[in-house]
C-alpha positions as CSV (number, residue, x, y, z in Angstrom):
1,M,-168.3,-71.4,-129.4
2,H,-168.7,-68.1,-128.1
3,L,-172.3,-69.4,-126.6
4,L,-170.3,-72.1,-125.1
5,Q,-167.7,-70.2,-123.3
6,E,-170.5,-67.9,-121.9
7,S,-172.4,-70.6,-120.3
8,T,-169.3,-72.3,-118.5
9,K,-168.2,-69.2,-117.1
10,Q,-171.3,-69.2,-114.6
11,E,-170.6,-72.3,-113.8
12,T,-168.9,-71.9,-110.2
13,F,-167.7,-74.5,-107.5
14,E,-170.4,-73.0,-105.6
15,N,-173.2,-73.3,-108.5
16,R,-172.4,-76.8,-109.0
17,Q,-171.9,-78.0,-105.7
18,I,-173.3,-75.7,-102.9
19,V,-176.6,-74.1,-104.5
20,G,-179.3,-76.4,-103.7
21,Q,-177.9,-77.9,-100.5
22,T,-179.8,-77.7,-97.0
23,I,-178.2,-76.6,-93.8
24,K,-179.2,-76.4,-90.4
25,G,-179.9,-73.0,-88.5
26,S,-177.9,-74.2,-85.9
27,E,-174.8,-74.6,-88.2
28,I,-175.0,-70.8,-89.2
29,L,-172.6,-68.5,-87.0
30,T,-174.8,-65.5,-86.4
31,E,-172.2,-63.9,-84.2
32,S,-169.6,-63.8,-87.2
33,G,-172.2,-63.6,-90.2
34,L,-170.6,-66.7,-91.5
35,V,-171.5,-70.1,-92.6
36,S,-169.7,-73.1,-93.2
37,V,-170.6,-75.2,-96.2
38,H,-168.2,-78.6,-97.1
39,G,-165.4,-76.9,-94.7
40,I,-165.4,-73.4,-96.5
41,Y,-166.7,-70.5,-94.7
42,Y,-169.1,-68.2,-96.5
43,R,-170.8,-64.9,-95.6
44,Y,-174.7,-65.2,-96.1
45,I,-177.8,-63.1,-96.4
46,L,-181.3,-64.6,-95.9
47,N,-183.9,-63.9,-98.6
48,N,-186.6,-62.9,-96.1
49,G,-184.4,-60.4,-94.4
50,Q,-185.4,-61.9,-90.7
51,A,-183.0,-63.3,-88.2
52,V,-181.5,-66.8,-88.3
53,D,-183.8,-69.2,-86.5
54,V,-181.5,-72.1,-85.1
55,Q,-184.3,-74.7,-85.1
56,D,-185.2,-73.9,-89.0
57,D,-183.6,-75.6,-91.7
58,Y,-182.3,-73.4,-94.8
59,T,-181.9,-74.0,-98.4
60,I,-178.9,-72.2,-100.3
61,I,-180.6,-70.6,-103.2
62,E,-177.9,-68.3,-104.6
63,A,-174.1,-67.9,-104.7
64,N,-172.5,-64.7,-105.4
65,G,-168.8,-64.8,-104.9
66,N,-168.3,-65.5,-101.5
67,I,-172.0,-64.8,-100.3
68,L,-174.7,-67.3,-100.3
69,T,-178.4,-66.8,-100.1
70,L,-180.4,-68.6,-97.7
71,E,-183.9,-69.3,-97.7
72,P,-185.9,-71.0,-94.7
73,L,-187.5,-74.0,-95.4
74,K,-191.3,-73.7,-93.9
């Protein structure tokens, strides 16, 4: 039973519904440092440390609290 409790603790809404989705660079609000996913605003970081390119698409690879890690699709 303890293992089952531990595995369900890490299953957040973000991990179930948001991680793995693709978003357009044009949807990322670089001025505010936010991105809207399903109507919820999250802070974001890019895993490559570069600036957002509005022409690129990004995959959400991790969610940690209210911060999403994005990876460019290239």
